Coordinates of C-alpha atoms in Angstrom, one line a residue:
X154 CA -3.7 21.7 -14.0
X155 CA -2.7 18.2 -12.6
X156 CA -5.4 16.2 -11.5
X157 CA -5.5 15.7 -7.6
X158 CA -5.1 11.7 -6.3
X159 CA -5.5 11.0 -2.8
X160 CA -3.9 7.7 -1.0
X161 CA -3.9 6.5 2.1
X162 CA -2.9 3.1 3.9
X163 CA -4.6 2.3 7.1
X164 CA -2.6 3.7 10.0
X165 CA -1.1 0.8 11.7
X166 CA -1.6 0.2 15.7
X167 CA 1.6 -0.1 17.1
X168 CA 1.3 -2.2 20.0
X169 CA 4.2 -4.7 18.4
X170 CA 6.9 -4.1 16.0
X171 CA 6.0 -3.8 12.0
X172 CA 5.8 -7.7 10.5
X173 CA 5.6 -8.2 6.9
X174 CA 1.8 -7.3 6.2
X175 CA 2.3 -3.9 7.2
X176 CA 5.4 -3.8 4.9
X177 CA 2.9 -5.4 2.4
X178 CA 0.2 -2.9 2.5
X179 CA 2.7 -0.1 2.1
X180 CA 4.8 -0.7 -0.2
X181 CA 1.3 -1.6 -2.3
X182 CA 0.6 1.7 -1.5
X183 CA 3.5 3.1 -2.6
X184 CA 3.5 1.5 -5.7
X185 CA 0.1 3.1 -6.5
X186 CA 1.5 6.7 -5.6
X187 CA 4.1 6.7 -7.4
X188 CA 2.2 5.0 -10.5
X189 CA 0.0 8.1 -10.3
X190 CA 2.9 10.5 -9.7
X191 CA 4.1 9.2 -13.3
X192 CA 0.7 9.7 -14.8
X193 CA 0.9 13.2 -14.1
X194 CA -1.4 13.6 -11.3
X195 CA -0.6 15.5 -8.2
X196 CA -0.3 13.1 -5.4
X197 CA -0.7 12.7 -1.6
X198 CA 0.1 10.0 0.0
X199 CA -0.7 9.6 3.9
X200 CA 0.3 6.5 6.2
X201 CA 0.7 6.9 9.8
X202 CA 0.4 4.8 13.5
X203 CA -2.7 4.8 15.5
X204 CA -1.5 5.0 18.8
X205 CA -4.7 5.5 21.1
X206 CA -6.9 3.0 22.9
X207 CA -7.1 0.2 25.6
X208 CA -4.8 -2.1 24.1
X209 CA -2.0 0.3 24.5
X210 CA -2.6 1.8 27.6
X211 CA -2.4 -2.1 29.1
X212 CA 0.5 -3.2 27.5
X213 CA 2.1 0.6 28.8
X214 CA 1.3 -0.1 32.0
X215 CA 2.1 -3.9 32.3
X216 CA 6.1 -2.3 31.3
X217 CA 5.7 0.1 34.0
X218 CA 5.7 3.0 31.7
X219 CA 3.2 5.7 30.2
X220 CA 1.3 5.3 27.2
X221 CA 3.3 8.2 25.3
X222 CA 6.5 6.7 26.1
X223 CA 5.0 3.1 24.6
X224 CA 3.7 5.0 21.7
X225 CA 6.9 7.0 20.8
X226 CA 9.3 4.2 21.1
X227 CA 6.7 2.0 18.9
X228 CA 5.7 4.4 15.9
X229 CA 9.4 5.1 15.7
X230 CA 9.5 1.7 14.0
X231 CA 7.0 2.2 11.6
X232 CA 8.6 5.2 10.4
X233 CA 12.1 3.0 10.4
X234 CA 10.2 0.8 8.6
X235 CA 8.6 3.1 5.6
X236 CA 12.0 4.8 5.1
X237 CA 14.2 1.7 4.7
X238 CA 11.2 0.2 2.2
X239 CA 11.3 3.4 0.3
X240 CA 7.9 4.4 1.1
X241 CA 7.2 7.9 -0.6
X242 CA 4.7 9.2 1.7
X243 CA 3.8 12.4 1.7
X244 CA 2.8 12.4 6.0
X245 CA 3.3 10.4 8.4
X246 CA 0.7 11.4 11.1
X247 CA 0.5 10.2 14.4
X248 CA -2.9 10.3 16.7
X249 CA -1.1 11.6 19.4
X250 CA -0.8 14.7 17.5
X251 CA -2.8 18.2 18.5
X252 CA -3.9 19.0 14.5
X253 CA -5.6 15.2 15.3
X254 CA -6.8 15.8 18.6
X255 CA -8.5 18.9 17.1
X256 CA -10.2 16.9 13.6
X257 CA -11.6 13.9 16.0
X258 CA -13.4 17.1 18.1
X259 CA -14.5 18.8 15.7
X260 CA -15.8 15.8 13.5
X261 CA -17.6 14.7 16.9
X262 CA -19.4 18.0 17.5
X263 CA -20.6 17.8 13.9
X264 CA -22.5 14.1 14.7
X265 CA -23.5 15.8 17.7
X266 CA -25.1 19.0 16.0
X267 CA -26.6 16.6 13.8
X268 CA -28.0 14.9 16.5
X269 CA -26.7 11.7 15.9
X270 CA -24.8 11.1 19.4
X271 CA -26.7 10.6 22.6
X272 CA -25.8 9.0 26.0
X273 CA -26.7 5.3 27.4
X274 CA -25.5 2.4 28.5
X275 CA -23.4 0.1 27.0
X276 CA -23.4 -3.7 27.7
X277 CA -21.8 -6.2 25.0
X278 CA -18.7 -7.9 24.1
X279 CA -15.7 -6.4 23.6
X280 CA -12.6 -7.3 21.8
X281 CA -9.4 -5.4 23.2
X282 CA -6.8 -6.8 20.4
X283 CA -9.3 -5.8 17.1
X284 CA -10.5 -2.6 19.4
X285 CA -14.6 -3.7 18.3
X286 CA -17.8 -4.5 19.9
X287 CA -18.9 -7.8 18.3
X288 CA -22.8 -8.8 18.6
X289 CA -23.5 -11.9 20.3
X290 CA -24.3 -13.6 16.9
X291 CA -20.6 -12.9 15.6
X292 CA -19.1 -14.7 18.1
X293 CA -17.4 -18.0 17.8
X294 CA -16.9 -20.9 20.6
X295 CA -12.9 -21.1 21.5
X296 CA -11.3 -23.5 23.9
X297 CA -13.3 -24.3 27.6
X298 CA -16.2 -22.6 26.3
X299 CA -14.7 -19.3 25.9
X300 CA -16.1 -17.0 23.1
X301 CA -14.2 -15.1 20.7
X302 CA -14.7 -12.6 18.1
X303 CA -15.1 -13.5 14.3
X304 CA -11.1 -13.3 14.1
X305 CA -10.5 -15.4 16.8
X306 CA -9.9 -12.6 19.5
X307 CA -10.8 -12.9 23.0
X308 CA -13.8 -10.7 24.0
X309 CA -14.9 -9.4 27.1
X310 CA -18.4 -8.7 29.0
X311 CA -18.0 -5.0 29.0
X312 CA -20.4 -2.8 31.2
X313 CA -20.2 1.4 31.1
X314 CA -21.3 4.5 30.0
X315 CA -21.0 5.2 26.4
X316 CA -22.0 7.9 23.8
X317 CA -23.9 6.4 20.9
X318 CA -24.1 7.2 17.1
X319 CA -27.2 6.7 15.0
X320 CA -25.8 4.5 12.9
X321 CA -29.4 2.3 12.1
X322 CA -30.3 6.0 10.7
X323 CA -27.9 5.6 7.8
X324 CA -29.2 2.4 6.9
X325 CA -30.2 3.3 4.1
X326 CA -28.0 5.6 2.6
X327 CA -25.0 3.0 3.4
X328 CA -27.0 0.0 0.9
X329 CA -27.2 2.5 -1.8
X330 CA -23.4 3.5 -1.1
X331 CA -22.0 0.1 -0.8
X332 CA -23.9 -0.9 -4.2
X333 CA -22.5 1.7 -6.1
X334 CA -20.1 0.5 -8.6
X335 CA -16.2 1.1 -7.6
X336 CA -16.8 1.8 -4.0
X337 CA -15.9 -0.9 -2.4
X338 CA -13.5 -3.4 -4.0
X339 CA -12.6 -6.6 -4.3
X340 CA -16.8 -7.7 -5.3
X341 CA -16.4 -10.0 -2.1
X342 CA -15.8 -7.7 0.1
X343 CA -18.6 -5.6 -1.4
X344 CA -20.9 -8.5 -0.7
X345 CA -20.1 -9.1 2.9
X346 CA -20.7 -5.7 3.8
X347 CA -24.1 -5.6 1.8
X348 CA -25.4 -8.6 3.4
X349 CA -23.9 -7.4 7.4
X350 CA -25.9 -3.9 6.5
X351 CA -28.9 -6.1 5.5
X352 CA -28.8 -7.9 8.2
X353 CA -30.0 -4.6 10.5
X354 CA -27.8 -1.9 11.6
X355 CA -28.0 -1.4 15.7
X356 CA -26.8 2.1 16.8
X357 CA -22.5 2.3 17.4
X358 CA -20.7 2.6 21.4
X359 CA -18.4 5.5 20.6
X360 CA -16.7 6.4 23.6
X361 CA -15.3 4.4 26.7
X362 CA -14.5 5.2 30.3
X363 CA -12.9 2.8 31.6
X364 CA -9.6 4.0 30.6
X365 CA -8.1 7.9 29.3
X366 CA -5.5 6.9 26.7
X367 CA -7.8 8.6 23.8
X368 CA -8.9 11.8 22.3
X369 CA -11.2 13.5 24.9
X370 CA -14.9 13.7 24.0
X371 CA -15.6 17.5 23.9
X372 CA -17.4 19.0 26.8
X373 CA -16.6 15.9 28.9
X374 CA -14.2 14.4 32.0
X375 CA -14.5 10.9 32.1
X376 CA -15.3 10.1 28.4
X377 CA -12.8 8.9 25.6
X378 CA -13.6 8.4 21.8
X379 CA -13.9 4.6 20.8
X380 CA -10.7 4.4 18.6
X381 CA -12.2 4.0 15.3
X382 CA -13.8 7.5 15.8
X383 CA -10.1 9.0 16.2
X384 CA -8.5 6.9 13.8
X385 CA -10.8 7.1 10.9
X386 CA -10.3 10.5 11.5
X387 CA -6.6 11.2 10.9
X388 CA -7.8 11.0 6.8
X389 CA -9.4 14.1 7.6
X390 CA -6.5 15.6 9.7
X391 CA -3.6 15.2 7.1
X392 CA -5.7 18.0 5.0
X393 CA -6.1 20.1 7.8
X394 CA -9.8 19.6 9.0
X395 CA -11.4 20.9 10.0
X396 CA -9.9 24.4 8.2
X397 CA -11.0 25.0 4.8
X398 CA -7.5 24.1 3.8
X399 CA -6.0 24.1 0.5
X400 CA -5.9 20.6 0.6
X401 CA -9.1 20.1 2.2
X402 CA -10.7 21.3 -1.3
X403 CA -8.0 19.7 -3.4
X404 CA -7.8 16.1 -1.9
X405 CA -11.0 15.5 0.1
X406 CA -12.3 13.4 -1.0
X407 CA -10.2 10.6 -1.0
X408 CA -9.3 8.6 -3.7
X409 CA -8.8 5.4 -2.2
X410 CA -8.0 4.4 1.5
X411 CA -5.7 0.8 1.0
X412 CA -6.8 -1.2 4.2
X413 CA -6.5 -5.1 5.0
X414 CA -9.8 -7.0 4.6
X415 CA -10.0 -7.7 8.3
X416 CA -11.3 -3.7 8.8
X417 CA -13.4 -3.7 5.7
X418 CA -16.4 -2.7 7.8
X419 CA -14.9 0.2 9.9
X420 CA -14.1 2.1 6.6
X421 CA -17.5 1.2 4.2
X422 CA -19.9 1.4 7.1
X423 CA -18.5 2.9 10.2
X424 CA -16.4 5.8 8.3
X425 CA -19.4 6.7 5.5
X426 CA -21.9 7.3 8.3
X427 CA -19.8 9.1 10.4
X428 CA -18.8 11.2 7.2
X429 CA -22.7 11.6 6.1
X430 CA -23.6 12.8 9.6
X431 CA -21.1 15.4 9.5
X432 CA -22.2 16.5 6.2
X433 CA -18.3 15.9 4.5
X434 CA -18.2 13.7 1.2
X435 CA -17.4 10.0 0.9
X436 CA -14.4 8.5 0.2
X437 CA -13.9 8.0 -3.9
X438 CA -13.0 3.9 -3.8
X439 CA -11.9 1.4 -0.9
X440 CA -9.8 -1.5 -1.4
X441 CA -9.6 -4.4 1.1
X442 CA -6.6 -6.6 0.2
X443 CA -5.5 -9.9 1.3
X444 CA -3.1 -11.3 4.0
X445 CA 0.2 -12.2 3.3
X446 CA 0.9 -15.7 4.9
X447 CA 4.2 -17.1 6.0
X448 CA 4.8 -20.0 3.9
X449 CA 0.4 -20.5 3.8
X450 CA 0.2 -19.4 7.6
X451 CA -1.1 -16.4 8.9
X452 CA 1.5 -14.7 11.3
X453 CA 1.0 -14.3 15.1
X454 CA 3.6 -14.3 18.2
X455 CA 2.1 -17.6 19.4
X456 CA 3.2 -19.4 16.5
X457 CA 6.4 -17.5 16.8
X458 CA 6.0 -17.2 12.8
X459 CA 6.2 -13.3 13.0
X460 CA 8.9 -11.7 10.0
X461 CA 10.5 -8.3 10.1
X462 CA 10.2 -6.9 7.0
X463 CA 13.5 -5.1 7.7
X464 CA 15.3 -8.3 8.0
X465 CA 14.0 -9.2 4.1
X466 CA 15.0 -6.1 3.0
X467 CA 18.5 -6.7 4.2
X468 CA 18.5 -10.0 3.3
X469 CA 17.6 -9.6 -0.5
X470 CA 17.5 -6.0 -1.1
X471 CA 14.4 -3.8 -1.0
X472 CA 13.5 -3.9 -4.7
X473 CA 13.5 -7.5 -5.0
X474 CA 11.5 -7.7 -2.0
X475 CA 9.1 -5.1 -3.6
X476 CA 9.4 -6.6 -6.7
X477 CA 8.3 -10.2 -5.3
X478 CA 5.4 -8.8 -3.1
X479 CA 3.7 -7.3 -6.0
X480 CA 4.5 -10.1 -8.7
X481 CA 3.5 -12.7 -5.9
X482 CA 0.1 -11.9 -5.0
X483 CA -3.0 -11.5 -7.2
X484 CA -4.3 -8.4 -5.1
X485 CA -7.2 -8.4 -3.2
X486 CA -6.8 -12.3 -2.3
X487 CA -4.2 -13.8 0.4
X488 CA -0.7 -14.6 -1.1
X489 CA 2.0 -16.4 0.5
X490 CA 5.6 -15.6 0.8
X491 CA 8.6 -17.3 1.8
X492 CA 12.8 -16.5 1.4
X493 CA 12.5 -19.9 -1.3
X494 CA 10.3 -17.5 -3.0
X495 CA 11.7 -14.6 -3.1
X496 CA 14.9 -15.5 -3.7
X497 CA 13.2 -17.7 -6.9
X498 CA 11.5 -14.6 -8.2
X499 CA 14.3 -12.0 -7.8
X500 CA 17.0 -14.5 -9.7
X501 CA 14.8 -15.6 -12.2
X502 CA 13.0 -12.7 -13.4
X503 CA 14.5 -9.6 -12.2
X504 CA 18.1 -10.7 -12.2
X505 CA 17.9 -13.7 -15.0
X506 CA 15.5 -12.1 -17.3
X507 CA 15.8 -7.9 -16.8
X508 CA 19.3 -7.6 -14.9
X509 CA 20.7 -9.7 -17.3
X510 CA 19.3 -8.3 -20.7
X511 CA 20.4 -5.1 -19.3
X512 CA 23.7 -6.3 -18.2
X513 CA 24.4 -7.8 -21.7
X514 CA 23.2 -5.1 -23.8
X515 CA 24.8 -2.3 -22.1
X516 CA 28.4 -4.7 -21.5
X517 CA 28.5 -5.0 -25.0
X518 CA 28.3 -1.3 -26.0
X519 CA 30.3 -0.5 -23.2
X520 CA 32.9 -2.8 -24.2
X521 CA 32.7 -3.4 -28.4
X522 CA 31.4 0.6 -29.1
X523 CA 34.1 2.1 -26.2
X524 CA 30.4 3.1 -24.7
X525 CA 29.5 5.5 -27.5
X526 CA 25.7 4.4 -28.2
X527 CA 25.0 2.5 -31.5
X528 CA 23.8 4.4 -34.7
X529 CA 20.5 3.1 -36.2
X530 CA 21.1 1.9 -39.9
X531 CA 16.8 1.1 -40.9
X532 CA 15.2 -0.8 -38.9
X533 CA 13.8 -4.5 -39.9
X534 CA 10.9 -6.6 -39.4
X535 CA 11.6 -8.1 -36.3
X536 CA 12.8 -4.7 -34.4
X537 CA 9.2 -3.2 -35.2
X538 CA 7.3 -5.7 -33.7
X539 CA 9.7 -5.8 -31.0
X540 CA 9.4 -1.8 -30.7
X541 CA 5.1 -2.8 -31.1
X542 CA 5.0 -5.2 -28.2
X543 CA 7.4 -3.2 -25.7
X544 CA 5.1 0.0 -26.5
X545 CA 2.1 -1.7 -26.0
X546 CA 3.5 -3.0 -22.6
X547 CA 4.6 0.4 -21.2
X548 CA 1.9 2.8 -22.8
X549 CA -1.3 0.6 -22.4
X550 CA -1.2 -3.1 -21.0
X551 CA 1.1 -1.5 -17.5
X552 CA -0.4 1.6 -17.3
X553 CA -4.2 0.1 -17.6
X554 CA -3.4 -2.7 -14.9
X555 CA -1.8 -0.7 -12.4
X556 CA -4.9 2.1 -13.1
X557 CA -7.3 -0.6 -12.1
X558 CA -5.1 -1.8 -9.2
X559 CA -4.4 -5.1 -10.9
X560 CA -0.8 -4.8 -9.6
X561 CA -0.1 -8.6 -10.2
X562 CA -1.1 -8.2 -13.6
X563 CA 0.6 -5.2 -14.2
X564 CA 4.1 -6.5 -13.8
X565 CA 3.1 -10.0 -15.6
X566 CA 2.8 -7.5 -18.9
X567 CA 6.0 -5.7 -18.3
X568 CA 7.4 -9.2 -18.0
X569 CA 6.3 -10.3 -21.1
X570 CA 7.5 -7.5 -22.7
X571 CA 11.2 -8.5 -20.9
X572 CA 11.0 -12.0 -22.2
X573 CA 10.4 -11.0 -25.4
X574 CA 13.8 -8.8 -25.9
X575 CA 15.0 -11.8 -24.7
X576 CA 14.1 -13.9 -27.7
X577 CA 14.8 -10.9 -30.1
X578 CA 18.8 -10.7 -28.6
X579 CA 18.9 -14.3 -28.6
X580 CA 17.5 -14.8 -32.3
X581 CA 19.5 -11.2 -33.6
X582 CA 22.7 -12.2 -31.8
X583 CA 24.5 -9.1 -31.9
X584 CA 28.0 -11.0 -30.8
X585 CA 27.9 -12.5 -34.1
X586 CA 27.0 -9.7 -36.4
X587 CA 29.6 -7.8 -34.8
X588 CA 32.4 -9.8 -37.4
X589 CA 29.3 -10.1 -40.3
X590 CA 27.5 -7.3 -40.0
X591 CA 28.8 -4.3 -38.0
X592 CA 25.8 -2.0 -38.7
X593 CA 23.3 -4.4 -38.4
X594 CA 24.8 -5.3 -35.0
X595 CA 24.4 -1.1 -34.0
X596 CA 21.0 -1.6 -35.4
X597 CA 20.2 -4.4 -32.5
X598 CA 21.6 -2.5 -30.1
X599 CA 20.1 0.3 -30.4
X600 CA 16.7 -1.0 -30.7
X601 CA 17.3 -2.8 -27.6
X602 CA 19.0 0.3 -25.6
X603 CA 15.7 2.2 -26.4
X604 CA 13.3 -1.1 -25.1
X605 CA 15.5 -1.3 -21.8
X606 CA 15.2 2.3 -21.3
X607 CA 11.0 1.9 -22.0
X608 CA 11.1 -1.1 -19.3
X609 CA 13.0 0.8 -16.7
X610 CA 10.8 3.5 -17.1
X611 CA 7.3 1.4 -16.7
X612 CA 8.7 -0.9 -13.7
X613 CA 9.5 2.8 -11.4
X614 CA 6.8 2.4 -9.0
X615 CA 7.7 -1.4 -8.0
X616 CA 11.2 -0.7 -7.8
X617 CA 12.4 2.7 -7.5
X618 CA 15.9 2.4 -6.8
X619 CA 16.9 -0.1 -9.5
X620 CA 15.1 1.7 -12.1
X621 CA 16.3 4.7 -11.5
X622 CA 19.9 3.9 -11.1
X623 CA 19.6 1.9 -14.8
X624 CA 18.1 5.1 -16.4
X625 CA 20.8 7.3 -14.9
X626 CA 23.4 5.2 -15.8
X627 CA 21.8 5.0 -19.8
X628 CA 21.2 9.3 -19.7
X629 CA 17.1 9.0 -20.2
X630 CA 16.5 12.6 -19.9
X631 CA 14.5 13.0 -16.6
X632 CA 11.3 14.2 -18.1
X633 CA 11.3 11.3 -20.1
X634 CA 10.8 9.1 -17.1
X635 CA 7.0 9.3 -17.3
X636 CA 4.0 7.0 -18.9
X637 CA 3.4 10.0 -21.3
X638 CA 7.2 9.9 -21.8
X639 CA 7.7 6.7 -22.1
X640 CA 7.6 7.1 -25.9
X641 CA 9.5 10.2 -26.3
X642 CA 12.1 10.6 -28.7
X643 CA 15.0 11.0 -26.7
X644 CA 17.6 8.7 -28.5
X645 CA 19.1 10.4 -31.0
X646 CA 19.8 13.5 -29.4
X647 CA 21.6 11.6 -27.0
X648 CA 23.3 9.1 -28.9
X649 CA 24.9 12.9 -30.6
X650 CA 25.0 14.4 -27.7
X651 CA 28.8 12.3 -27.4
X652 CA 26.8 10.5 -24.3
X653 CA 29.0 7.1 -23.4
X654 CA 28.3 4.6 -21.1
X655 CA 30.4 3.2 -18.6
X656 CA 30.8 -0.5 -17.8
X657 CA 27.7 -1.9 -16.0
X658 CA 27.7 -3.1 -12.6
X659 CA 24.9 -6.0 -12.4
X660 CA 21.5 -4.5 -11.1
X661 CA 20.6 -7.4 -9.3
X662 CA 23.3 -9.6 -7.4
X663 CA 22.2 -13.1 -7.5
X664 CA 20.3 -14.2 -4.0
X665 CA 21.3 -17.0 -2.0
X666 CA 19.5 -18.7 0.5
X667 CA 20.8 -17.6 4.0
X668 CA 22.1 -20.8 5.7
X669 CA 20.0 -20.2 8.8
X670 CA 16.8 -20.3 6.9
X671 CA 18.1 -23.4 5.2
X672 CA 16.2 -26.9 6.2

């Protein structure tokens, strides 16, 4: 029976439209899905908007309209947005949704019965943009002696009525969770969290009055849940929570939850505790990553530096854009992006190095074997240890990376494995033995036809679409198109099955620098 692998991004809060970090962290998520999908596992994959709180019902009102119409009109992007980036998620939830409505209640009644909610007062800073109560000690000095949060988020004085969790109960529990090996990843994020818990938990504001875009808090008029409370939720809701679902036993609980680093501690502090009080496991592993800067600066409207990811995509085609997000940026840390770059990685390596070595190879047979695919006449030194390193690339080095979410590192080994059919075409050169050494020549070919095939298959999960129009254009038998088939002996029975292959278009078009972006 396939092994169960649950993935989640964060869901994003759609007060604006998508920009390129919320591209960023889904199609890393993607990636991961499908990597796991091609291991065999049996995969769900959740991403979603989080359309509740004060933030939203203030910028609703300041357009004259409701919060549900702000919210509709808003999470229709992101859901734009995941299908033009090829995002193979499995739901898309929304927290204005009833199954959600009903999880966030019925996780609440659980801290209650467990006596970890009780009613006071709440007076503190607030930050409306990052939705979080910030202790006087977090805050920094802005402009004219106005204080802002640790982001560099306005706050404000904030006096009302609140339901509290216990959160200084879990204390304890949390240290010994945050320590354990795996749990939270990158190590520095680890260490933040371990030295913020340290530091002395005080007990959590978890619902507001002062406004009634939110989940209601059961048995109550006038009070809402703080948003993290419904939004950490919707992991939960996807399986069906609080039913003993199918996939409430399968999936729960998660195998990782892919969030930016900025809401680290909602997910490894806030989320465990509220997960311990209502007596539900942990999630398995969470991973904060980086931001993605705009040629080495962060993104905002002020700077009026804000990307659409869909205008990349149509710009230089959603795989190379894929491609250059994952080969770019060491994972966990900040990268930087810019069209120079992209357009630098998707010529040189995917176009110049793969597209090419396809283009070439498969040209050749197309054109000098009338498509038939080339007999193999004994194989030589140098196609073993070519076969040698492309196997090691697609069954281990790939396969390993990606396994320990060292995406970046990951594609460097397939890479490697791409430069060096390079060097073996260029030292073999097949044009040449075509008027010396006709079999030899088949011999090259072949051993190259089967490598191509091998990459394509390894590179699926960072681009999709190329991939899997090269492998359908060379017949890899579908079930072959895994990292257990990677190996599989499929080219003999299709090289006399009478298979031909027609004429190659070029995978990857070469990129030019759009003239606006020029200067």
């Amino acid at each position: 029976m396939a092994e169960p692998f649950y993935i989640t991004t964060a869901i994003n809060y759609p007060n604006g439209r998508p920009h390129i970090g919320h591209a960023y962290e889904g199609i890393a998520a993607d990636v991961i899905a499908r990597f796991q999908r091609m291991r065999g596992r049996e995969v769900r994959f959740q991403t979603g908007t989080d359309e509740h709180g004060l933030k939203m019902a203030r910028k609703a009102e300041e357009q004259g309209r409701t919060p549900r119409e702000l919210a509709d009109e808003m999470s229709g992007y992101f859901q734009e947005m995941d299908k033009a980036l090829n995002i193979s998620f499995d739901r898309f939830i929304r927290t204005v949704e009833p199954d959600h409505h009903k999880a966030s209640q019925a996780i609440w009644q659980r801290m209650e019965e467990a006596g970890d909610l009780y009613l006071d007062r709440y007076e503190g800073w607030y930050s409306v943009r990052d939705e979080a109560y910030y202790d006087e000690s977090e805050l920094v000095e802005g402009e004219g002696d106005d204080k802002l949060s640790p982001h560099g988020t306005p706050v404000e004085w904030t006096v009302e009525e609140s339901w509290f969790f216990r959160l200084s109960k879990y204390q304890e529990p949390l240290l010994e969770l945050l320590k354990t090996p795996g749990f939270l990843e990158p190590a520095s994020r680890r260490n933040e969290m371990i030295a913020f818990v340290e530091g002395g938990l005080r007990d959590l504001s978890v619902s507001r009055t002062s406004f009634d875009w939110g989940v209601k808090v059961p048995g109550s008029d006038t009070h809402v849940m703080y948003v993290w409370v419904d939004a950490l939720t919707n992991y939960l809701t996807g399986l069906g929570f609080p039913d003993e679902t199918e996939n409430m036993v399968k999936f729960w609980p998660a195998d990782l939850h892919l969030i930016g680093k900025d809401i680290v501690r909602f997910h490894t502090i806030y989320w465990p505790a509220f997960l311990m009080s209502a007596k539900l496991p942990v999630p398995k592993k969470v991973f904060g990553h980086g931001f993605l800067l705009n040629k080495g600066q962060k993104e905002s409207k002020s700077l009026g530096n804000v990307t659409d990811p869909l205008e990349l995509a149509e710009q230089f085609g959603v795989d190379a854009l894929r491609y250059f997000l994952i080969r770019e940026v060491s994972f966990g840390k900040d990268g930087s992006y810019s069209p120079e770059a992209i357009i630098e990685r998707s010529n040189g390596e995917l176009g110049n190095a793969f597209g090419n070595l396809a283009q070439r190879t498969l040209g050749f047979i197309a054109k000098n074997l009338e498509g038939k695919l080339p007999q193999v006449n004994g194989h030589t030194d140098a196609d073993n240890a070519l076969f040698a390193e492309v196997k090691k690339a697609v069954s281990t080095d790939v396969p390993e990376a990606f396994e320990k979410l060292e995406l970046q590192q990951g594609v460097e080994a397939w890479l490697k494995a791409v430069f060096a059919c390079n060097a073996y075409i260029d030292a073999e050169a097949p044009w040449a033995l075509r008027k010396t050494d006709p079999e030899r020549m088949e011999t090259v070919l072949a051993t190259l036809y089967v490598c191509i095939a091998q990459l394509g298959i390894a590179i699926q999960p960072v681009i999709p679409a190329s991939a899997t129009k090269l492998l359908d254009m060379m017949g890899v038998p579908s079930d072959c198109r895994s990292y257990d088939g990677v190996l599989s002996q499929w080219y003999s029975a299709l090289a006399s099955s009478g298979f031909q292959i027609e004429k190659p278009t070029p995978l990857f078009p070469r990129l030019e620098l759009p003239e606006t972006a020029e200067g």
